[in-house]
Amino acid sequence: MAFKSINPYNNEELASFPEHRASELDAMLKKADESFAEWRTRSFAERAKVLNKAAALLIENLEKYAETISLEMGKPISEAKAEVKKCAWVCEYYAENGEAFLSPKSISTDAHESFVTYEPMGAILAIMPWNFPFWQVFRFAAPTLMAGNVGLLKHASNVLGSAKHIADIFLEAGAPEGAFQHLLVSHDSIETLLENDIVKAVTLTGSEKAGASVASLAGKNIKKSLLELGGSNAFVVLEDADIDKAFEIGVKARFMNTGQSCIAAKRFIVVEKVYDKFVDGFVEKVKALKSGDPMSDSSEIGVLAREDLADILAEQVDKSVEMGAKVLIGQKQKGAYYEPTVLTDISADMPVFKEETFGPVAPIIKVKDAKEAFEVAANTEFGLGISVFTQDLKQVKEYINLVPDGAFFVNDLVKSDPRLPFGGTKKSGYGRELAKDGMMEFVNVKTVYIQK
């Protein structure tokens, strides 16, 4: 069997990747184990040198990596370049801060000496999606490698060119052979991987269904799992908001990466006093978005990563319209392209409200006041993040505990930042990536107690 990389913009085949045979996979796992035995003994300074070199390689080859991203999954090239730059940042961040995060912690007890150490676990399996084919991997790889673990990447089958680039980067940066490998395997091989004693834990970014399956397999084998799943983030606009700023950022929050982001704003909840002004400004901004070839610097909207994904989105919109939603702009599809779409007259039972819409569709809901706004925002099975627009920075802090999400952003879109923990609640998953919290997910927290 071979995996094919297809350009979703023109359906041209980019490359073909033969699946690893069972014997090849066994050899790669053994190589990971051997590499871990050596990599874990390297000092933090030596590991940091590898990460800093990886960051430099990302910037040196920015155009090449961005081109691969855009060709494989349709992201506008300007956004692909920004993604590669962010990967360099996360490498530099953990190179600078990793040792401090994992330094032993002394604790006063009745012992002569007691402290906590943080040790690497071994080979960590990462099952990654196609929507941010570099960033999703690097935000796992940088802290994982800096901690002394080794990585095994099972990437989405449509972005295997990106996977190869990433493995090559770490090898060229000076990581030992086997410290970071990408596995050309199907989903059917995940159970076998998790049953192997060499694999110590798993992290997955993907769908709720995939997360439930992998978590079940990890639990069966008594192995830790971290899940970063879907989202249906609320974008709340209160009556005292800076409306111009709200619809400016709102368009970016919904349509970045052609709407294919777990943390995108997916439900716009606007207080009635400012509803008309927000909708008018938002729609004008959406109309101005330029759709086109993802390889063009002027394109702001590309195509979805596959045609079937556009089909699913169209079905969600069409059903919602049948249920009473009003189309202000959009609802047109051509192959993998789906026109930016804005909907109003939304009810909570519509697919565009209760399901995750992974594409350029913005449903706008009118509410009476802040109380209703947060009730509507909390009415979801997901819990990744929320954006709230208001100029009352004191009052807004009282709203933080009204929505049990993993992130609460005020006057900005929800985004990931290496300096801040990232993750969700409910069906958006569990565990945290990034910051010190993310680094602690895959280390053995060891208590040391010494008595005379």
Short mmCIF file of C-alpha atoms in Angstrom, two decimals:
data_model
loop_
_atom_site.label_atom_id
_atom_site.label_comp_id
_atom_site.label_asym_id
_atom_site.label_seq_id
_atom_site.Cartn_x
_atom_site.Cartn_y
_atom_site.Cartn_z
CA MET A 1 0.00 0.00 0.00
CA ALA A 2 1.15 3.53 -0.74
CA PHE A 3 -0.06 6.85 0.66
CA LYS A 4 -0.56 9.59 -1.92
CA SER A 5 -0.09 13.30 -1.36
CA ILE A 6 -2.63 15.17 -3.52
CA ASN A 7 -2.75 18.93 -4.08
CA PRO A 8 -6.36 19.79 -3.10
CA TYR A 9 -6.32 22.93 -5.27
CA ASN A 10 -5.76 21.14 -8.60
CA ASN A 11 -5.93 17.42 -7.66
CA GLU A 12 -2.39 16.80 -8.93
CA GLU A 13 -0.44 14.01 -7.26
CA LEU A 14 2.58 15.42 -5.44
CA ALA A 15 4.22 12.25 -4.15
CA SER A 16 3.66 8.65 -3.15
CA PHE A 17 4.90 7.10 0.08
CA PRO A 18 5.02 3.30 0.50
CA GLU A 19 3.70 2.02 3.82
CA HIS A 20 6.31 0.60 6.19
CA ARG A 21 6.27 -3.18 6.44
CA ALA A 22 5.95 -4.82 9.86
CA SER A 23 9.66 -5.68 9.84
CA GLU A 24 10.57 -2.05 9.03
CA LEU A 25 8.35 -0.80 11.82
CA ASP A 26 9.96 -3.18 14.33
CA ALA A 27 13.39 -1.94 13.29
CA MET A 28 12.32 1.69 13.74
CA LEU A 29 10.97 0.99 17.22
CA LYS A 30 14.22 -0.69 18.20
CA LYS A 31 16.14 2.26 16.80
CA ALA A 32 13.99 4.61 18.91
CA ASP A 33 14.78 2.58 22.02
CA GLU A 34 18.50 2.60 21.27
CA SER A 35 18.41 6.32 20.57
CA PHE A 36 16.60 7.01 23.84
CA ALA A 37 19.34 5.25 25.80
CA GLU A 38 21.84 7.73 24.35
CA TRP A 39 19.69 10.86 24.03
CA ARG A 40 18.54 10.81 27.65
CA THR A 41 22.18 11.05 28.81
CA ARG A 42 22.85 14.23 26.87
CA SER A 43 22.91 17.40 28.92
CA PHE A 44 20.20 20.02 28.65
CA ALA A 45 22.75 22.26 26.94
CA GLU A 46 23.38 19.60 24.27
CA ARG A 47 19.65 19.09 23.68
CA ALA A 48 19.13 22.85 23.54
CA LYS A 49 21.81 23.07 20.87
CA VAL A 50 19.83 20.63 18.71
CA LEU A 51 16.60 22.59 19.17
CA ASN A 52 18.29 25.90 18.36
CA LYS A 53 19.79 24.36 15.23
CA ALA A 54 16.34 23.04 14.25
CA ALA A 55 14.97 26.58 14.65
CA ALA A 56 17.71 27.94 12.42
CA LEU A 57 17.01 25.31 9.75
CA LEU A 58 13.31 26.20 9.79
CA ILE A 59 14.09 29.84 9.05
CA GLU A 60 16.80 29.03 6.48
CA ASN A 61 14.40 26.78 4.54
CA LEU A 62 11.24 28.77 5.20
CA GLU A 63 10.14 28.98 1.56
CA LYS A 64 10.61 25.24 0.92
CA TYR A 65 8.70 24.12 4.00
CA ALA A 66 5.89 26.64 3.49
CA GLU A 67 5.50 25.52 -0.11
CA THR A 68 5.14 21.89 0.98
CA ILE A 69 2.46 22.84 3.51
CA SER A 70 0.45 24.84 0.96
CA LEU A 71 0.73 22.24 -1.78
CA GLU A 72 -0.24 19.35 0.48
CA MET A 73 -3.23 20.81 2.33
CA GLY A 74 -4.18 24.08 0.63
CA LYS A 75 -3.17 26.62 3.28
CA PRO A 76 -2.53 30.13 1.87
CA ILE A 77 1.25 30.47 1.47
CA SER A 78 1.46 33.56 3.69
CA GLU A 79 -0.07 31.59 6.56
CA ALA A 80 2.19 28.61 5.84
CA LYS A 81 5.24 30.85 6.24
CA ALA A 82 3.88 32.15 9.55
CA GLU A 83 3.37 28.56 10.69
CA VAL A 84 7.00 27.65 10.00
CA LYS A 85 8.22 30.73 11.87
CA LYS A 86 6.11 29.77 14.88
CA CYS A 87 7.76 26.33 14.88
CA ALA A 88 11.16 28.00 15.12
CA TRP A 89 9.87 30.02 18.07
CA VAL A 90 8.71 26.95 20.02
CA CYS A 91 12.09 25.27 19.48
CA GLU A 92 13.90 28.34 20.78
CA TYR A 93 11.49 28.66 23.71
CA TYR A 94 12.14 25.17 25.05
CA ALA A 95 15.86 25.40 24.32
CA GLU A 96 15.93 28.45 26.59
CA ASN A 97 13.51 27.33 29.31
CA GLY A 98 13.48 23.52 29.34
CA GLU A 99 16.26 23.01 31.85
CA ALA A 100 14.66 25.41 34.35
CA PHE A 101 11.27 23.70 33.94
CA LEU A 102 12.78 20.30 34.77
CA SER A 103 15.23 21.28 37.47
CA PRO A 104 14.87 19.20 40.69
CA LYS A 105 12.54 20.69 43.29
CA SER A 106 13.53 20.50 46.97
CA ILE A 107 10.69 19.93 49.43
CA SER A 108 11.00 20.23 53.19
CA THR A 109 9.89 17.05 55.00
CA ASP A 110 11.07 15.08 58.06
CA ALA A 111 13.71 13.41 55.86
CA HIS A 112 17.37 14.36 55.82
CA GLU A 113 16.77 15.37 52.23
CA SER A 114 13.73 15.13 49.95
CA PHE A 115 13.23 16.39 46.44
CA VAL A 116 11.44 15.72 43.17
CA THR A 117 13.18 14.95 39.88
CA TYR A 118 11.73 14.90 36.40
CA GLU A 119 12.96 12.10 34.15
CA PRO A 120 12.18 11.25 30.51
CA MET A 121 9.84 8.36 29.84
CA GLY A 122 11.11 7.00 26.53
CA ALA A 123 9.47 6.83 23.11
CA ILE A 124 6.33 8.94 22.80
CA LEU A 125 3.92 8.30 19.92
CA ALA A 126 2.38 11.40 18.33
CA ILE A 127 -0.69 11.04 16.09
CA MET A 128 -1.01 14.36 14.29
CA PRO A 129 -3.51 16.04 11.91
CA TRP A 130 -3.12 17.80 8.58
CA ASN A 131 -4.46 21.29 9.34
CA PHE A 132 -1.22 22.64 10.85
CA PRO A 133 1.16 19.97 9.55
CA PHE A 134 4.31 21.57 10.99
CA TRP A 135 3.06 23.43 14.07
CA GLN A 136 1.05 20.59 15.62
CA VAL A 137 4.15 18.37 15.41
CA PHE A 138 6.70 20.90 16.66
CA ARG A 139 4.64 21.91 19.68
CA PHE A 140 4.84 18.23 20.69
CA ALA A 141 8.39 17.57 19.54
CA ALA A 142 10.22 20.53 21.08
CA PRO A 143 9.30 19.90 24.75
CA THR A 144 9.38 16.12 24.28
CA LEU A 145 12.92 16.05 22.90
CA MET A 146 14.17 18.70 25.32
CA ALA A 147 12.95 16.50 28.19
CA GLY A 148 15.10 13.63 26.89
CA ASN A 149 12.34 11.56 25.29
CA VAL A 150 12.32 10.41 21.67
CA GLY A 151 9.45 10.91 19.24
CA LEU A 152 7.53 8.62 16.90
CA LEU A 153 5.31 10.54 14.49
CA LYS A 154 2.27 9.02 12.81
CA HIS A 155 1.21 11.96 10.65
CA ALA A 156 -1.96 12.41 8.58
CA SER A 157 -1.62 10.51 5.31
CA ASN A 158 -2.09 13.61 3.12
CA VAL A 159 0.85 15.58 4.60
CA LEU A 160 3.65 13.02 4.58
CA GLY A 161 5.96 15.38 2.72
CA SER A 162 5.75 17.65 5.75
CA ALA A 163 6.43 14.69 8.03
CA LYS A 164 9.60 13.83 6.12
CA HIS A 165 10.83 17.42 6.30
CA ILE A 166 10.36 17.46 10.09
CA ALA A 167 12.23 14.19 10.66
CA ASP A 168 15.05 15.42 8.41
CA ILE A 169 15.25 18.71 10.32
CA PHE A 170 15.94 17.03 13.66
CA LEU A 171 18.47 14.66 12.13
CA GLU A 172 20.31 17.52 10.43
CA ALA A 173 20.12 19.53 13.66
CA GLY A 174 22.20 16.87 15.43
CA ALA A 175 19.68 14.61 17.14
CA PRO A 176 20.83 10.97 17.09
CA GLU A 177 19.38 8.71 14.41
CA GLY A 178 16.10 7.37 15.77
CA ALA A 179 15.42 10.28 18.13
CA PHE A 180 12.60 11.50 15.90
CA GLN A 181 11.13 9.23 13.23
CA HIS A 182 8.01 9.43 11.10
CA LEU A 183 6.13 6.20 10.63
CA LEU A 184 4.42 5.46 7.32
CA VAL A 185 1.57 3.43 8.75
CA SER A 186 -2.22 3.36 8.63
CA HIS A 187 -4.54 3.84 11.59
CA ASP A 188 -4.80 0.05 11.83
CA SER A 189 -1.20 -0.05 13.13
CA ILE A 190 -1.86 2.20 16.13
CA GLU A 191 -3.07 -0.66 18.30
CA THR A 192 0.10 -2.62 17.57
CA LEU A 193 2.24 0.41 18.37
CA LEU A 194 0.52 1.03 21.69
CA GLU A 195 0.91 -2.61 22.64
CA ASN A 196 4.67 -2.41 22.11
CA ASP A 197 6.63 -1.93 25.35
CA ILE A 198 8.96 0.55 23.66
CA VAL A 199 6.12 3.06 23.25
CA LYS A 200 5.53 4.64 26.66
CA ALA A 201 2.75 7.17 25.98
CA VAL A 202 0.70 8.75 23.21
CA THR A 203 -0.48 12.22 22.26
CA LEU A 204 -3.19 12.81 19.66
CA THR A 205 -4.51 15.90 17.98
CA GLY A 206 -7.59 15.10 15.94
CA SER A 207 -11.26 14.25 16.00
CA GLU A 208 -13.37 13.20 18.95
CA LYS A 209 -13.81 9.73 17.42
CA ALA A 210 -10.07 9.24 16.92
CA GLY A 211 -9.36 10.52 20.42
CA ALA A 212 -11.82 8.13 22.05
CA SER A 213 -10.32 5.19 20.15
CA VAL A 214 -6.71 6.02 20.98
CA ALA A 215 -7.48 6.81 24.62
CA SER A 216 -9.21 3.45 24.93
CA LEU A 217 -6.22 1.61 23.47
CA ALA A 218 -3.81 3.54 25.69
CA GLY A 219 -5.90 2.78 28.76
CA LYS A 220 -6.05 -0.89 27.85
CA ASN A 221 -2.25 -0.93 27.86
CA ILE A 222 -1.94 1.29 30.99
CA LYS A 223 -0.22 4.07 29.06
CA LYS A 224 -0.70 7.78 29.41
CA SER A 225 -2.56 9.66 26.69
CA LEU A 226 -2.98 13.35 25.92
CA LEU A 227 -5.85 14.44 23.69
CA GLU A 228 -6.29 17.73 21.85
CA LEU A 229 -9.59 17.34 20.02
CA GLY A 230 -12.17 19.52 18.32
CA GLY A 231 -13.71 22.77 19.38
CA SER A 232 -16.70 25.00 18.82
CA ASN A 233 -15.34 28.20 20.28
CA ALA A 234 -17.71 31.01 21.13
CA PHE A 235 -16.91 34.57 20.06
CA VAL A 236 -18.94 36.81 22.38
CA VAL A 237 -19.52 40.49 21.57
CA LEU A 238 -20.96 42.51 24.46
CA GLU A 239 -22.74 45.84 24.08
CA ASP A 240 -19.76 47.92 25.22
CA ALA A 241 -17.33 46.24 22.81
CA ASP A 242 -15.20 48.09 20.29
CA ILE A 243 -17.30 46.81 17.37
CA ASP A 244 -14.81 47.71 14.63
CA LYS A 245 -12.14 45.75 16.45
CA ALA A 246 -14.54 42.88 17.11
CA PHE A 247 -15.51 42.23 13.51
CA GLU A 248 -11.94 42.82 12.30
CA ILE A 249 -10.56 40.17 14.65
CA GLY A 250 -13.68 38.04 14.23
CA VAL A 251 -13.05 37.55 10.53
CA LYS A 252 -9.47 36.51 11.23
CA ALA A 253 -10.59 34.21 14.05
CA ARG A 254 -13.03 32.37 11.80
CA PHE A 255 -11.33 32.35 8.40
CA MET A 256 -7.65 31.86 9.20
CA ASN A 257 -6.41 28.61 7.62
CA THR A 258 -9.66 28.66 5.60
CA GLY A 259 -11.50 27.96 8.84
CA GLN A 260 -9.72 24.64 9.43
CA SER A 261 -8.64 25.10 13.02
CA CYS A 262 -9.85 23.60 16.28
CA ILE A 263 -9.46 26.98 18.00
CA ALA A 264 -11.24 29.01 15.32
CA ALA A 265 -14.25 31.08 16.36
CA LYS A 266 -17.18 28.93 15.31
CA ARG A 267 -20.19 30.50 17.05
CA PHE A 268 -20.54 34.29 17.04
CA ILE A 269 -22.78 35.41 19.91
CA VAL A 270 -23.68 39.10 19.78
CA VAL A 271 -25.75 41.22 22.16
CA GLU A 272 -28.77 42.69 20.34
CA LYS A 273 -27.85 46.36 20.94
CA VAL A 274 -24.78 46.03 18.74
CA TYR A 275 -25.89 43.08 16.61
CA ASP A 276 -26.77 44.95 13.39
CA LYS A 277 -23.57 47.00 13.40
CA PHE A 278 -21.46 43.90 14.01
CA VAL A 279 -23.17 41.85 11.29
CA ASP A 280 -22.90 44.64 8.70
CA GLY A 281 -19.21 45.19 9.38
CA PHE A 282 -18.44 41.46 9.57
CA VAL A 283 -20.14 40.67 6.26
CA GLU A 284 -18.31 43.50 4.46
CA LYS A 285 -14.98 42.16 5.74
CA VAL A 286 -15.86 38.64 4.60
CA LYS A 287 -16.83 39.88 1.14
CA ALA A 288 -13.39 41.49 0.85
CA LEU A 289 -11.50 38.23 1.51
CA LYS A 290 -9.61 37.11 -1.57
CA SER A 291 -10.00 33.47 -2.53
CA GLY A 292 -7.55 31.83 -4.91
CA ASP A 293 -4.51 29.67 -5.48
CA PRO A 294 -2.96 28.89 -2.06
CA MET A 295 0.48 29.47 -3.62
CA SER A 296 -0.37 33.12 -4.34
CA ASP A 297 0.81 35.66 -1.74
CA SER A 298 -2.45 37.58 -2.19
CA SER A 299 -4.76 34.65 -1.40
CA GLU A 300 -6.48 34.81 2.01
CA ILE A 301 -8.81 31.85 1.47
CA GLY A 302 -7.53 28.64 -0.05
CA VAL A 303 -9.26 25.30 -0.40
CA LEU A 304 -10.16 22.71 2.19
CA ALA A 305 -7.61 19.93 2.56
CA ARG A 306 -9.83 17.40 0.75
CA GLU A 307 -13.01 17.54 -1.29
CA ASP A 308 -14.87 15.23 1.10
CA LEU A 309 -14.26 17.75 3.89
CA ALA A 310 -15.96 20.44 1.80
CA ASP A 311 -18.84 18.01 1.20
CA ILE A 312 -19.30 17.51 4.95
CA LEU A 313 -19.28 21.26 5.56
CA ALA A 314 -21.81 21.84 2.78
CA GLU A 315 -24.10 19.24 4.31
CA GLN A 316 -23.95 20.97 7.71
CA VAL A 317 -24.78 24.33 6.17
CA ASP A 318 -27.52 23.03 3.88
CA LYS A 319 -29.27 21.22 6.71
CA SER A 320 -29.09 24.32 8.91
CA VAL A 321 -30.60 26.42 6.12
CA GLU A 322 -33.40 23.88 5.75
CA MET A 323 -34.03 24.34 9.49
CA GLY A 324 -34.35 28.12 9.12
CA ALA A 325 -30.86 29.63 9.02
CA LYS A 326 -30.53 32.65 6.72
CA VAL A 327 -27.58 32.92 4.30
CA LEU A 328 -26.09 36.42 4.11
CA ILE A 329 -23.18 35.39 1.91
CA GLY A 330 -21.75 32.15 0.59
CA GLN A 331 -23.12 28.58 0.54
CA LYS A 332 -21.31 27.79 -2.71
CA GLN A 333 -18.96 24.84 -3.25
CA LYS A 334 -16.67 23.82 -6.08
CA GLY A 335 -14.61 20.72 -5.41
CA ALA A 336 -12.49 21.30 -2.28
CA TYR A 337 -13.29 25.02 -2.31
CA TYR A 338 -16.10 26.29 -0.09
CA GLU A 339 -16.99 29.96 -0.31
CA PRO A 340 -16.76 31.95 2.93
CA THR A 341 -20.27 31.81 4.38
CA VAL A 342 -22.13 33.88 6.97
CA LEU A 343 -25.39 32.66 8.51
CA THR A 344 -27.93 34.26 10.85
CA ASP A 345 -31.20 33.19 12.51
CA ILE A 346 -29.38 30.35 14.21
CA SER A 347 -30.96 27.95 16.70
CA ALA A 348 -29.16 25.60 19.07
CA ASP A 349 -30.39 22.45 17.31
CA MET A 350 -28.79 23.34 13.97
CA PRO A 351 -25.62 21.49 12.85
CA VAL A 352 -23.72 24.78 12.50
CA PHE A 353 -24.33 25.42 16.20
CA LYS A 354 -24.07 22.04 17.89
CA GLU A 355 -21.41 20.42 15.66
CA GLU A 356 -17.87 21.50 14.89
CA THR A 357 -17.76 23.18 11.48
CA PHE A 358 -14.26 22.73 10.08
CA GLY A 359 -14.22 25.34 7.36
CA PRO A 360 -15.12 28.94 6.42
CA VAL A 361 -18.61 29.17 7.91
CA ALA A 362 -19.67 31.77 10.49
CA PRO A 363 -23.05 31.43 12.25
CA ILE A 364 -24.09 34.59 14.13
CA ILE A 365 -26.52 34.36 17.08
CA LYS A 366 -28.39 37.33 18.56
CA VAL A 367 -28.84 37.42 22.37
CA LYS A 368 -30.43 39.88 24.80
CA ASP A 369 -27.58 40.53 27.19
CA ALA A 370 -24.32 39.23 28.70
CA LYS A 371 -26.13 36.68 30.86
CA GLU A 372 -27.75 35.03 27.86
CA ALA A 373 -24.53 35.33 25.86
CA PHE A 374 -22.60 33.19 28.33
CA GLU A 375 -25.45 30.70 28.68
CA VAL A 376 -25.40 30.21 24.90
CA ALA A 377 -21.60 30.04 24.86
CA ALA A 378 -21.61 27.26 27.45
CA ASN A 379 -24.22 25.27 25.53
CA THR A 380 -21.76 22.96 23.77
CA GLU A 381 -20.10 19.57 24.20
CA PHE A 382 -16.72 21.20 23.53
CA GLY A 383 -14.53 23.25 25.82
CA LEU A 384 -11.45 24.55 24.04
CA GLY A 385 -11.69 28.33 24.32
CA ILE A 386 -13.77 31.49 24.19
CA SER A 387 -13.19 35.06 23.02
CA VAL A 388 -15.03 37.93 24.74
CA PHE A 389 -15.12 41.48 23.43
CA THR A 390 -15.78 44.24 25.94
CA GLN A 391 -14.12 47.43 27.16
CA ASP A 392 -14.92 46.73 30.82
CA LEU A 393 -11.76 44.83 31.76
CA LYS A 394 -12.77 44.64 35.42
CA GLN A 395 -16.26 43.25 34.86
CA VAL A 396 -15.07 40.70 32.31
CA LYS A 397 -13.03 38.89 34.95
CA GLU A 398 -16.28 37.96 36.68
CA TYR A 399 -17.30 36.04 33.56
CA ILE A 400 -14.23 33.78 33.47
CA ASN A 401 -15.77 30.95 35.50
CA LEU A 402 -19.06 31.01 33.58
CA VAL A 403 -17.61 28.97 30.71
CA PRO A 404 -15.56 25.89 31.68
CA ASP A 405 -13.19 26.07 28.69
CA GLY A 406 -9.43 25.66 28.62
CA ALA A 407 -8.86 29.27 27.51
CA PHE A 408 -10.54 32.64 28.02
CA PHE A 409 -9.35 35.43 25.70
CA VAL A 410 -10.49 39.05 26.00
CA ASN A 411 -10.49 41.31 22.94
CA ASP A 412 -8.48 38.84 20.89
CA LEU A 413 -8.85 35.53 19.10
CA VAL A 414 -8.03 32.27 20.88
CA LYS A 415 -4.52 31.19 19.91
CA SER A 416 -1.69 28.98 21.08
CA ASP A 417 1.49 30.48 22.49
CA PRO A 418 4.58 28.52 23.64
CA ARG A 419 4.56 30.50 26.90
CA LEU A 420 1.00 29.51 27.86
CA PRO A 421 -0.58 26.08 28.46
CA PHE A 422 -2.94 24.94 25.73
CA GLY A 423 -5.74 22.37 25.91
CA GLY A 424 -9.43 21.86 26.48
CA THR A 425 -12.17 20.35 28.59
CA LYS A 426 -15.18 18.12 27.88
CA LYS A 427 -15.05 16.65 24.36
CA SER A 428 -12.17 18.94 23.43
CA GLY A 429 -9.85 16.54 25.23
CA TYR A 430 -7.59 16.52 28.27
CA GLY A 431 -4.03 17.32 29.22
CA ARG A 432 -2.03 20.39 28.25
CA GLU A 433 0.54 21.25 25.63
CA LEU A 434 3.06 24.10 25.65
CA ALA A 435 4.55 26.12 28.53
CA LYS A 436 5.89 24.24 31.55
CA ASP A 437 2.60 22.33 31.88
CA GLY A 438 3.04 20.74 28.46
CA MET A 439 6.58 19.66 29.20
CA MET A 440 5.44 17.92 32.38
CA GLU A 441 2.98 15.68 30.53
CA PHE A 442 5.64 13.21 29.40
CA VAL A 443 8.11 12.99 32.25
CA ASN A 444 8.32 10.69 35.25
CA VAL A 445 7.80 12.82 38.34
CA LYS A 446 10.01 10.99 40.82
CA THR A 447 10.00 11.50 44.58
CA VAL A 448 13.40 11.11 46.26
CA TYR A 449 13.45 10.66 50.07
CA ILE A 450 16.79 10.35 51.88
CA GLN A 451 17.13 9.60 55.57
CA LYS A 452 20.35 9.34 57.55
#
